Coordinates of N, CA and C in Angstrom, one line a residue:
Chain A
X1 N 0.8 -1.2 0.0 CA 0.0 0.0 0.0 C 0.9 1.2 0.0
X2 N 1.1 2.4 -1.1 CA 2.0 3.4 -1.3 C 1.3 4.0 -1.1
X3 N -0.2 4.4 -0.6 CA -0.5 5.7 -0.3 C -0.8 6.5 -1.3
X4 N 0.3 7.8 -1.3 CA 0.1 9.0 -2.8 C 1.4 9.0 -3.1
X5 N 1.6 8.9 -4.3 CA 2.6 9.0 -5.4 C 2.3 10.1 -6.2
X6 N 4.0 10.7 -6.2 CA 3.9 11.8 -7.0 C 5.1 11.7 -7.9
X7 N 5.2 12.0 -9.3 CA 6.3 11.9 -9.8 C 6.3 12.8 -11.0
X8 N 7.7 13.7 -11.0 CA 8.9 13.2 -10.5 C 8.9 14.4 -9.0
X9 N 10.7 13.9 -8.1 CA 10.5 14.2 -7.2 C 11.1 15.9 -7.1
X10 N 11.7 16.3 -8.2 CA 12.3 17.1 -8.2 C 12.5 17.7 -9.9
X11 N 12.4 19.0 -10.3 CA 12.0 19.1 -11.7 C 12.7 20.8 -11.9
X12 N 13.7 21.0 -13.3 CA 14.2 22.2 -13.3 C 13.1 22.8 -14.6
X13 N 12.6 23.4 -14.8 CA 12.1 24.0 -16.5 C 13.1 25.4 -16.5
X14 N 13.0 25.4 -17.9 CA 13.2 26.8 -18.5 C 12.0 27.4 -18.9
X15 N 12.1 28.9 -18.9 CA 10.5 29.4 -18.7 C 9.9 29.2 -20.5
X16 N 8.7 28.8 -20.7 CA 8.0 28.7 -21.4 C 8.0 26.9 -21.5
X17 N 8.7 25.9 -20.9 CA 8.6 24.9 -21.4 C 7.3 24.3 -20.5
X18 N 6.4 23.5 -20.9 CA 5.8 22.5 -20.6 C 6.0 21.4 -19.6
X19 N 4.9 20.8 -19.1 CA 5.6 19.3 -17.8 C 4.1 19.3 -17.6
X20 N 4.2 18.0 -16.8 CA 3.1 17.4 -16.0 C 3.3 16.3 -15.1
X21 N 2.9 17.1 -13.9 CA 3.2 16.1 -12.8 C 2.1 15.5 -12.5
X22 N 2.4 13.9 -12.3 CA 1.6 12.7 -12.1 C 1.4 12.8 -10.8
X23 N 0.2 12.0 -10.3 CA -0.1 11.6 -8.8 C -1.3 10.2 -8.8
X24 N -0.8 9.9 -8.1 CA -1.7 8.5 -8.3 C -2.1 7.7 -6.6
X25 N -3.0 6.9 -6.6 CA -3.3 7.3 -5.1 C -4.0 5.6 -4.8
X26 N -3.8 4.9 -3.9 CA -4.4 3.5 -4.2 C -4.6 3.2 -2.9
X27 N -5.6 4.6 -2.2 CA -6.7 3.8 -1.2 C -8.1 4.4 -1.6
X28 N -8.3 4.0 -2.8 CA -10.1 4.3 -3.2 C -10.1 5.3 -2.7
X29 N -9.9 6.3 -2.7 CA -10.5 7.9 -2.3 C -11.1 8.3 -3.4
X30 N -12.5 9.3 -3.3 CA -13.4 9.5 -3.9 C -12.3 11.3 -4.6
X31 N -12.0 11.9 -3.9 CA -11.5 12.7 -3.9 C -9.7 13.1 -4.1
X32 N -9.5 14.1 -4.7 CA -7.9 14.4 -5.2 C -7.6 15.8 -5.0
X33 N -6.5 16.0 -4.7 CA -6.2 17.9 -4.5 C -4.9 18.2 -5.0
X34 N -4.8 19.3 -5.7 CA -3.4 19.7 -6.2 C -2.9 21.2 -5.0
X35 N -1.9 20.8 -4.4 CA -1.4 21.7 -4.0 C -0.1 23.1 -4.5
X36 N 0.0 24.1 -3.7 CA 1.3 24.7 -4.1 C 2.0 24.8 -2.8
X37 N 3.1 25.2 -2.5 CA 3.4 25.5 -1.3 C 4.8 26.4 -0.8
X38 N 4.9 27.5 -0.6 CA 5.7 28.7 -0.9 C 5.6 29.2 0.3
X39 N 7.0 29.6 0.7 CA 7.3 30.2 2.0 C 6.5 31.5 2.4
X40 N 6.3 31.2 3.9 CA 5.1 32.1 4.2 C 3.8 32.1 3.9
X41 N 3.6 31.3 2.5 CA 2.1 31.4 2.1 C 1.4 30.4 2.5
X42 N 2.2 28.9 3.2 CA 1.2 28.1 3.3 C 1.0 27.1 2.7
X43 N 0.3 25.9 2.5 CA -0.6 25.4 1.1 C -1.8 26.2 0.9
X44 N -1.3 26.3 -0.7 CA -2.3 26.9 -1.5 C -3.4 25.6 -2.7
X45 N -4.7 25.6 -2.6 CA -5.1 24.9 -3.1 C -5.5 25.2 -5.3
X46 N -4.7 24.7 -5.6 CA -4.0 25.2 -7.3 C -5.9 24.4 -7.5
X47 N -6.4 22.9 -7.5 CA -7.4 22.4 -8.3 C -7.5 21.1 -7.4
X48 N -9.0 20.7 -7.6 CA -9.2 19.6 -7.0 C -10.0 18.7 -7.5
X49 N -10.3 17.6 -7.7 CA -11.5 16.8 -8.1 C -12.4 16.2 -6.7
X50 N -13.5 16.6 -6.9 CA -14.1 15.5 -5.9 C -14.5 14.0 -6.5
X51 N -14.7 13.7 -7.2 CA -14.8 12.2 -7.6 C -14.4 12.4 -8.9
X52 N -14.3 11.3 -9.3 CA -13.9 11.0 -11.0 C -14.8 11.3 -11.7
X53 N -13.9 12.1 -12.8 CA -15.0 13.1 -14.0 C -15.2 14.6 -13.5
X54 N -15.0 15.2 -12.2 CA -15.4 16.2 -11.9 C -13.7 16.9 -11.8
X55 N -13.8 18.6 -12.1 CA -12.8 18.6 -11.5 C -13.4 20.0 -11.3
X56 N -12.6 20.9 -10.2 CA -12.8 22.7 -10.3 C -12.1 23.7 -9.2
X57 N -11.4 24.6 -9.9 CA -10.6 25.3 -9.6 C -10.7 26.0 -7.7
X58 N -9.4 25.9 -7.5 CA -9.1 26.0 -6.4 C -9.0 27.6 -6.1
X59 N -7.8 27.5 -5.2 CA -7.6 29.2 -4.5 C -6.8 30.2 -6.0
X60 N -5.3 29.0 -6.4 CA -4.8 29.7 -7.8 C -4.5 28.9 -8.8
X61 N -5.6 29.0 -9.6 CA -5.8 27.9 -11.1 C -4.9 28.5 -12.2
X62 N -4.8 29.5 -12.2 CA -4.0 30.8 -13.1 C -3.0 29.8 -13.7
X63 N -2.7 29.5 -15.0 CA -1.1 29.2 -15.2 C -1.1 27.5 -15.4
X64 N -2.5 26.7 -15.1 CA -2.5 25.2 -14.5 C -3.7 24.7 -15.4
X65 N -3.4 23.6 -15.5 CA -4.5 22.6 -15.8 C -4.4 21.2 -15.5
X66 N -5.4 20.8 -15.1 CA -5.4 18.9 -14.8 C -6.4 18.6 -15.7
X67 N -6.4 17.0 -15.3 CA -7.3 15.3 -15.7 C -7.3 14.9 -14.2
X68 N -8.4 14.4 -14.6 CA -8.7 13.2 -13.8 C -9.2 12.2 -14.3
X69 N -7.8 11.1 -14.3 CA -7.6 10.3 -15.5 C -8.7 9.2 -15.3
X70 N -8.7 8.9 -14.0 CA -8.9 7.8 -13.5 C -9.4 8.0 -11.7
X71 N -9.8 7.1 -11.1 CA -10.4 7.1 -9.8 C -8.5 7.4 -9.0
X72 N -7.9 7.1 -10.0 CA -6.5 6.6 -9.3 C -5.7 7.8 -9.7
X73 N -5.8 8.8 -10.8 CA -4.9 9.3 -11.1 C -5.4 10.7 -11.2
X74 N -4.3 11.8 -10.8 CA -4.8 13.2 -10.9 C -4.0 13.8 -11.4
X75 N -3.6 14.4 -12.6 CA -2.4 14.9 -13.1 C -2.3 16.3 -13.0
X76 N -1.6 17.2 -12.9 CA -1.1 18.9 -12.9 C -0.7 19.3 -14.1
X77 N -0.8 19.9 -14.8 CA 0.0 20.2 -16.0 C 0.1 21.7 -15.8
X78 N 1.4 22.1 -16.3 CA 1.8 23.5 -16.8 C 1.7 23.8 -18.4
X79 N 1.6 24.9 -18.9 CA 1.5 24.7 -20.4 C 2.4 25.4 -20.7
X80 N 3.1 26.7 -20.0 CA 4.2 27.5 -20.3 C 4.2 27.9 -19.1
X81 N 5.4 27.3 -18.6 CA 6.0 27.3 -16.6 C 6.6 29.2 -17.1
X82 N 6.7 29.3 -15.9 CA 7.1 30.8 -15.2 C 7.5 30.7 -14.3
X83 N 8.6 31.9 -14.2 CA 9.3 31.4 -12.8 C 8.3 31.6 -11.8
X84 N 7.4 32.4 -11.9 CA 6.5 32.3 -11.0 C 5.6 31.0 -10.0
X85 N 5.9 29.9 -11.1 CA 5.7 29.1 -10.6 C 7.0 27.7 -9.6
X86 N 7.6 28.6 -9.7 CA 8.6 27.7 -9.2 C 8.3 27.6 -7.6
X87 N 7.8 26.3 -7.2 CA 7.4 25.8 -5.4 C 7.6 24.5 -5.6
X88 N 7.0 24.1 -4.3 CA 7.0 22.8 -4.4 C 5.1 22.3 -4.4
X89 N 5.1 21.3 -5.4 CA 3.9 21.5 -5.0 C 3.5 19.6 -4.6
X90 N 2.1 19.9 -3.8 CA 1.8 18.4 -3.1 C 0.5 18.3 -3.9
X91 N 0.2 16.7 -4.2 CA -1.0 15.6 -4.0 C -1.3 15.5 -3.6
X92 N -2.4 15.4 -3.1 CA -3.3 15.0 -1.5 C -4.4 14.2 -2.4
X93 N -4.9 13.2 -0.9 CA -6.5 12.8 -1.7 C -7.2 12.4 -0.6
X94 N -8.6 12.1 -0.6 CA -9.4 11.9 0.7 C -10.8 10.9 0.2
X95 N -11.0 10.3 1.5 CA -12.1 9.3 0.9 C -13.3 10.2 0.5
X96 N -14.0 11.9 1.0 CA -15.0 12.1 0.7 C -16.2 11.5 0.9
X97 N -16.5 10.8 1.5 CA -17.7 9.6 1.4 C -18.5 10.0 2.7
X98 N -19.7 9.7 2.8 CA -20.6 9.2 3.6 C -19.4 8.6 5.1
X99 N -19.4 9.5 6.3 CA -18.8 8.5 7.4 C -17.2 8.7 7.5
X100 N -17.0 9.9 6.3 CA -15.1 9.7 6.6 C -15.1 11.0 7.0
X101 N -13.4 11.5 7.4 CA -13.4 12.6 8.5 C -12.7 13.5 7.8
X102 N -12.6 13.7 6.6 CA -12.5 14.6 5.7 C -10.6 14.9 5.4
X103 N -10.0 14.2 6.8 CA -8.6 14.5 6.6 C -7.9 13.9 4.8
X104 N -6.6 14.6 4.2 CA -6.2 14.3 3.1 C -5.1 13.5 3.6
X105 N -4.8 12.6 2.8 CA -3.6 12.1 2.8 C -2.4 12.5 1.5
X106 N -0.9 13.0 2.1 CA -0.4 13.6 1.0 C 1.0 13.1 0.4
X107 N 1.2 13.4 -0.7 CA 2.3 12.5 -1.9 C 3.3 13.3 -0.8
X108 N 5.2 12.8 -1.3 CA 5.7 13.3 -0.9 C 6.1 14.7 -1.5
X109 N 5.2 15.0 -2.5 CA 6.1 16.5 -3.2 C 6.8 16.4 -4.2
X110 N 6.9 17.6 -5.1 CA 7.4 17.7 -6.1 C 8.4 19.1 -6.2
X111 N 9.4 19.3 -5.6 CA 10.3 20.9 -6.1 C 10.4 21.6 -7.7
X112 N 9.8 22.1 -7.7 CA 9.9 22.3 -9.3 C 10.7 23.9 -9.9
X113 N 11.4 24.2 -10.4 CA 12.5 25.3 -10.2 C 12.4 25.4 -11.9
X114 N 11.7 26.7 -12.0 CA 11.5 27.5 -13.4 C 12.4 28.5 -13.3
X115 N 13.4 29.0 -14.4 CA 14.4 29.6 -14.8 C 14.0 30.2 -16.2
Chain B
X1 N -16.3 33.5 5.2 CA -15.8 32.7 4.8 C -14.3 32.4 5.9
X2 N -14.3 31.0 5.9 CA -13.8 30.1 6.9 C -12.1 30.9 7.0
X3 N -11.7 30.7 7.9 CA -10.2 31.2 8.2 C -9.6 30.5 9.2
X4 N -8.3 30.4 9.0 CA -7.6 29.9 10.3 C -6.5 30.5 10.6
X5 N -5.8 31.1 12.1 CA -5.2 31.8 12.0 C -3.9 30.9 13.4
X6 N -2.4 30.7 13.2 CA -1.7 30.5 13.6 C -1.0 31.6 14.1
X7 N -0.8 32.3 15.3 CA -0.3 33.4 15.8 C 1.2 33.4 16.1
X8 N 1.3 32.3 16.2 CA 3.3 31.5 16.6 C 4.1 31.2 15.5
X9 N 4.6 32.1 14.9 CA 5.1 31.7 13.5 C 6.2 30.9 13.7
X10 N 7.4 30.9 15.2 CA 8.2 30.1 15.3 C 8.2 30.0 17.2
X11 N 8.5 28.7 17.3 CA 8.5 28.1 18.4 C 9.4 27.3 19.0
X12 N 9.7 27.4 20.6 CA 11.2 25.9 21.3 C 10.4 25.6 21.8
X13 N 11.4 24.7 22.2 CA 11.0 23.5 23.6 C 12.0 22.6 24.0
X14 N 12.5 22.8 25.1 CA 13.5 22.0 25.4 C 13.1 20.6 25.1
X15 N 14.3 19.4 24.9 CA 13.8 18.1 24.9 C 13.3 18.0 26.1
X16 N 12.4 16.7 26.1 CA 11.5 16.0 27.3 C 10.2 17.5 28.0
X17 N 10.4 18.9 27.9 CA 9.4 19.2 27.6 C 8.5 19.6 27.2
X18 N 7.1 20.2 27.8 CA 6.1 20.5 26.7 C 5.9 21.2 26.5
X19 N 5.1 21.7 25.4 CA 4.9 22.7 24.3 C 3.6 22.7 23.8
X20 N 3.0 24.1 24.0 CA 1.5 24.2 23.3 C 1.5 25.0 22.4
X21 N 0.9 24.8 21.0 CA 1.0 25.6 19.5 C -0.5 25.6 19.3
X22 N -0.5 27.1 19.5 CA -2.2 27.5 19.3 C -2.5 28.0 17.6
X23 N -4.3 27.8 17.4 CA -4.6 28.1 16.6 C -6.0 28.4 16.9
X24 N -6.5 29.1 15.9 CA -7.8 29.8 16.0 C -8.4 29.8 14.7
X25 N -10.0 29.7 14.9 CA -10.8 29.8 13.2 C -11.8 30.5 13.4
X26 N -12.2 31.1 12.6 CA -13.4 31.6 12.5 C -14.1 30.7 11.6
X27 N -15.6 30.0 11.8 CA -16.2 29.5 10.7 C -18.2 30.3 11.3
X28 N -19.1 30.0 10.6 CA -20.4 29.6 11.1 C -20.8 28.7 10.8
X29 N -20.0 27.7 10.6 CA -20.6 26.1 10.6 C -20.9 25.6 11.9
X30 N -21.4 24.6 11.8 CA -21.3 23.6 13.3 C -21.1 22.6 13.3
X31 N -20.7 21.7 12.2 CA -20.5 20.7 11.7 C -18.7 20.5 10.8
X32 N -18.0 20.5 11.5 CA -16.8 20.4 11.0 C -15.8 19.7 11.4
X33 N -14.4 19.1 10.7 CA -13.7 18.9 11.4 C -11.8 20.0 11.5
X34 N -11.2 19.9 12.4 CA -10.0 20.5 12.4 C -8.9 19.4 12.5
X35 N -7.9 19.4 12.3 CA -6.4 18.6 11.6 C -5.2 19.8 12.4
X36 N -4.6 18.6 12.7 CA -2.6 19.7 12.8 C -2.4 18.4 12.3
X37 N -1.6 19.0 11.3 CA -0.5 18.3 10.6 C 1.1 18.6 10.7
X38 N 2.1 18.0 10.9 CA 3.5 18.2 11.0 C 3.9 18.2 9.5
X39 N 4.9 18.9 9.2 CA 6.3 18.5 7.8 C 7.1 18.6 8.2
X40 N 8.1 17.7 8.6 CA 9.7 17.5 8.9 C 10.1 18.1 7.8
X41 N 11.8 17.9 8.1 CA 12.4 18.7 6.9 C 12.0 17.9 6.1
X42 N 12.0 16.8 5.6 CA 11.5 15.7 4.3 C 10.4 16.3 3.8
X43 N 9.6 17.2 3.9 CA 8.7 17.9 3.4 C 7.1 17.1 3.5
X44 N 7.8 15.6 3.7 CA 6.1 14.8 3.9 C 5.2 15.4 5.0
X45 N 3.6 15.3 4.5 CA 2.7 16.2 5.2 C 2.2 14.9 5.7
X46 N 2.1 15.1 7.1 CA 2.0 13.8 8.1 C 0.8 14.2 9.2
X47 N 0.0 13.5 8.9 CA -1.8 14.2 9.9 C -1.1 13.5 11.0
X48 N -1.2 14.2 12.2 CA -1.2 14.1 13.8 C -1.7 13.7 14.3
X49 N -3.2 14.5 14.4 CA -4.3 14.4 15.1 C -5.4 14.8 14.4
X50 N -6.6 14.7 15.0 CA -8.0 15.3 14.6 C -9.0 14.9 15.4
X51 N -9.8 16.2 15.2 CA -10.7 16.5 16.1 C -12.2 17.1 15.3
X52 N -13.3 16.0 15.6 CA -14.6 16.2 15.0 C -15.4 17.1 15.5
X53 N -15.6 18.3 15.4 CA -16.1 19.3 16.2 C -17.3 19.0 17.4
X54 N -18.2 17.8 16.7 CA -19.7 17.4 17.6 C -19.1 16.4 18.8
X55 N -17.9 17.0 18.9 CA -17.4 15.7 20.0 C -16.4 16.7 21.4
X56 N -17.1 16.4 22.3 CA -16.7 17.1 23.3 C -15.5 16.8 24.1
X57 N -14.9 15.4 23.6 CA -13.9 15.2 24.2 C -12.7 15.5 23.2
X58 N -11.4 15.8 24.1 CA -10.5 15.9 23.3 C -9.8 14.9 22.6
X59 N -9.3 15.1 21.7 CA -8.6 13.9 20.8 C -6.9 13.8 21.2
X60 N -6.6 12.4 21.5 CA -5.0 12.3 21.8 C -4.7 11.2 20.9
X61 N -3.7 11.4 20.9 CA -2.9 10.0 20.3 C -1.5 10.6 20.7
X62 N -1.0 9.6 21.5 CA 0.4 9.5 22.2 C 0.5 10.9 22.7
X63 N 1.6 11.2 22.3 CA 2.1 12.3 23.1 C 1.7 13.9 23.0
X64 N 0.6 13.6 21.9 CA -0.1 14.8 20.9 C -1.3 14.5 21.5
X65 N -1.9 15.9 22.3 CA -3.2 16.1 22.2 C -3.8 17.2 22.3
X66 N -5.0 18.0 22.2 CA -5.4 19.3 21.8 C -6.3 19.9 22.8
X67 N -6.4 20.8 22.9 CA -7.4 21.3 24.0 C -8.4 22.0 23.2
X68 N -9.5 21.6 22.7 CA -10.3 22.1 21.6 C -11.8 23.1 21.9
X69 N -11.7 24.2 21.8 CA -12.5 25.1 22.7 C -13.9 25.3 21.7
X70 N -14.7 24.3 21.3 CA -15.6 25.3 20.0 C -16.2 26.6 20.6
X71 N -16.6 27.3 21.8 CA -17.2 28.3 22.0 C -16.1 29.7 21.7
X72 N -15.1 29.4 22.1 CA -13.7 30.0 21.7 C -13.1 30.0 20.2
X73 N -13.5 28.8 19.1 CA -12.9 29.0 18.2 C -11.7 28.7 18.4
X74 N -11.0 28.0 19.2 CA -9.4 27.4 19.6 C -9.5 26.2 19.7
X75 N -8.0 25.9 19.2 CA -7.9 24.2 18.9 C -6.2 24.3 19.0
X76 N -5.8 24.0 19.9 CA -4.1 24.5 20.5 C -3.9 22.8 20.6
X77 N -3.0 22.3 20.2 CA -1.7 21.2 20.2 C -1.0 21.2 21.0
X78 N -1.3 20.2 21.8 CA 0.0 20.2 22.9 C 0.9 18.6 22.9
X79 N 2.1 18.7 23.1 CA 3.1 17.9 22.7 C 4.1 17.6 24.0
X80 N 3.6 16.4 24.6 CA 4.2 16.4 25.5 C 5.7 15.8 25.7
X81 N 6.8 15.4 26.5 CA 7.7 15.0 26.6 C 8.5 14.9 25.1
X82 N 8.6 16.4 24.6 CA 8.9 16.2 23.2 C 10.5 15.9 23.0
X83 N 10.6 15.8 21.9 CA 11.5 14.5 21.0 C 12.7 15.5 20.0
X84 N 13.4 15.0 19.8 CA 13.9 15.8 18.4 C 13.4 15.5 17.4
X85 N 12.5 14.5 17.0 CA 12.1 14.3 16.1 C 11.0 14.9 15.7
X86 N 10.1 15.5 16.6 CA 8.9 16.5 16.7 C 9.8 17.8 16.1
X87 N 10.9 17.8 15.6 CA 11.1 19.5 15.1 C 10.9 19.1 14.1
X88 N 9.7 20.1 13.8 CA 9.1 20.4 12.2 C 8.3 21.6 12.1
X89 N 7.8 21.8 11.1 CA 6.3 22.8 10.9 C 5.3 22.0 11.4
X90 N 4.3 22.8 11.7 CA 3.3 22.0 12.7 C 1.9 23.2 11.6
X91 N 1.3 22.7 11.2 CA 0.0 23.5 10.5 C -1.6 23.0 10.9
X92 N -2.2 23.6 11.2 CA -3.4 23.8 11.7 C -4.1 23.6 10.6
X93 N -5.1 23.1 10.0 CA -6.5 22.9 9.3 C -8.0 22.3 9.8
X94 N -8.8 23.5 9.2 CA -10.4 23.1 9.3 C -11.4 22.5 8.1
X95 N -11.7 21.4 7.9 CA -12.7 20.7 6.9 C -13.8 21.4 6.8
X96 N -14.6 22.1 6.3 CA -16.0 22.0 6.9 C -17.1 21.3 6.0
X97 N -18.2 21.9 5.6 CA -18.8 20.9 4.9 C -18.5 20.8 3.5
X98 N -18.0 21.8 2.7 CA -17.0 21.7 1.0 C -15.9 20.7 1.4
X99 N -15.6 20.3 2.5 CA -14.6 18.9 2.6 C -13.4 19.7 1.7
X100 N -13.0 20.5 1.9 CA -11.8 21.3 1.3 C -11.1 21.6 2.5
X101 N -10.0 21.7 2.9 CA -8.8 22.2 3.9 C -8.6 24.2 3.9
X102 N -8.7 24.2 5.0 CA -8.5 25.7 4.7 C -7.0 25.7 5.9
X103 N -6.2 26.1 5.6 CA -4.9 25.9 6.4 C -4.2 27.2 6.7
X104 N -3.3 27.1 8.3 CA -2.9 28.3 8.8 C -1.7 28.7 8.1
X105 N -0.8 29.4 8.2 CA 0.8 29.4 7.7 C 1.4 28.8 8.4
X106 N 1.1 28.1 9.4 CA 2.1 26.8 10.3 C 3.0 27.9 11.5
X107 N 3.5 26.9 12.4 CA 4.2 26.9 13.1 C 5.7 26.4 13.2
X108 N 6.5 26.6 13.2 CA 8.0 26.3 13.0 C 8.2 26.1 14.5
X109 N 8.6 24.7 14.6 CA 9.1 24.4 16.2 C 10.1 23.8 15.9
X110 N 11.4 24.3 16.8 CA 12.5 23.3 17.2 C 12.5 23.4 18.3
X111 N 13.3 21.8 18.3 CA 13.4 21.4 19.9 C 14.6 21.0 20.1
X112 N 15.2 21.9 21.5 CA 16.5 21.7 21.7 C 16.8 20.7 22.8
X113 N 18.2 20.8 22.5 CA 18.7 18.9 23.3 C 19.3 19.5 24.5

C-alpha cells in the first residue's frame, strides 16, 4: 500500500517549457487535490477533483491545468512554466464519502524550479 | 468565509518538555472537522491528530493532544515529553462541509537537546 505518489521528485524547466506532474493514489479515495506551497504562504489549493470526472478550480488555477484520469490518477499540467511558478507542490487525496473525517492524505512533493 | 489563523510563527522547547502551538478559526458552521498536521524537513505532510467538532472530548494519540475550545474558536496542540524528532512545521487545518482544507501558515518548532 504506497498511499500517494507523485512523480517526478524534483523538476528544473526553462521558462516557457511544458511538464506534468503525475499523482496516483491507491486507497479508493473518492477525492484528489493539487497543492502549491511557498514560504510564508502556506498550502495553496491550485485544483481539486471530488470524484472521477469532476474537477474545479481552487484558490490559484492561473497558469495550471489537470485530468482526472482515473479514480486513481490526478495529473497537474503546466503549459508555459514561469518562474512564477517555481514551489514545491503536493497531492493530496481523501475518501469524501458518507462516514469519513474529511482529513487528506499527501504524496511526498514535487520541487519544481522554473528559470 | 472560513479562516484559520496560527499566531506562533516560530516556536522551542527544550527536549523532554512541553509545548503548546495555538490556533484559532473563525467558521459559522457547526459541523466540522479540524487537523494539525507536521512537515519534517522531508517535506512529507503527516496528519497528527483530529478532532470532530460534535465531539466534546479531546482527541490524543500519544504524546499529541489538543485542547479544543468550540465556543472559543481554539484548537491549541500540545506535545508532550517532546523529541527531536517532533522539530518540524506543525499547521493547523479546518474541513467543513465543501470537505476542502483551509490551512494556517504553520508553526516552526525546534526542539532543543
Amino acid at each position: 500500500n504506497a498511499g500517494v505518489t507523485q512523480t517526478p521528485k524534483f523538476q528544473v524547466l526553462k521558462t516557457g517549457q511544458s511538464m506534468t506532474l503525475q499523482c496516483a493514489q491507491d486507497m479508493n479515495h473518492n477525492s484528489m487535490y493539487w497543492y502549491r506551497q511557498d514560504p510564508g504562504m502556506g498550502l495553496r489549493l491550485i485544483y481539486y477533483s471530488a470524484s472521477e470526472g469532476t474537477t474545479d478550480k481552487g484558490e490559484v488555477p492561473n497558469g495550471y491545468n489537470v485530468s482526472r484520469l482515473n479514480k486513481r490518477e490526478f495529473s497537474l499540467r503546466l503549459e508555459s512554466a514561469a518562474p512564477s511558478q517555481t514551489s514545491v507542490y503536493f497531492c493530496a487525496s481523501s475518501a469524501h464519502s458518507a462516514g469519513s473525517s474529511y482529513e487528506q492524505y499527501f504524496g511526498p512533493g514535487t520541487r519544481l524550479t522554473v528559470t | 468565509a472560513q479562516t484559520v489563523t496560527q499566531s506562533q510563527p516560530e516556536m522551542s522547547v527544550q527536549e523532554a518538555e512541553t509545548v503548546t502551538l495555538s490556533c484559532t478559526y473563525d467558521t459559522s458552521e457547526s459541523d466540522y472537522y479540524l487537523f494539525w498536521y507536521k512537515q519534517p524537513p522531508s517535506r512529507q505532510m503527516i496528519l497528527v491528530i483530529r478532532q470532530e467538532a460534535y465531539k466534546q472530548q479531546n482527541a490524543t494519540e500519544n504524546r499529541f493532544s489538543v485542547n479544543f475550545q468550540k465556543a472559543a474558536k481554539s484548537f491549541s496542540l500540545k506535545i508532550s515529553d517532546s523529541q527531536l524528532g517532533d522539530a518540524a512545521m506543525y499547521f493547523c487545518a479546518y474541513a467543513g462541509n465543501n470537505r476542502k482544507l483551509i490551512w494556517g501558515l504553520g508553526t516552526s518548532l525546534a526542539v532543543n537537546p
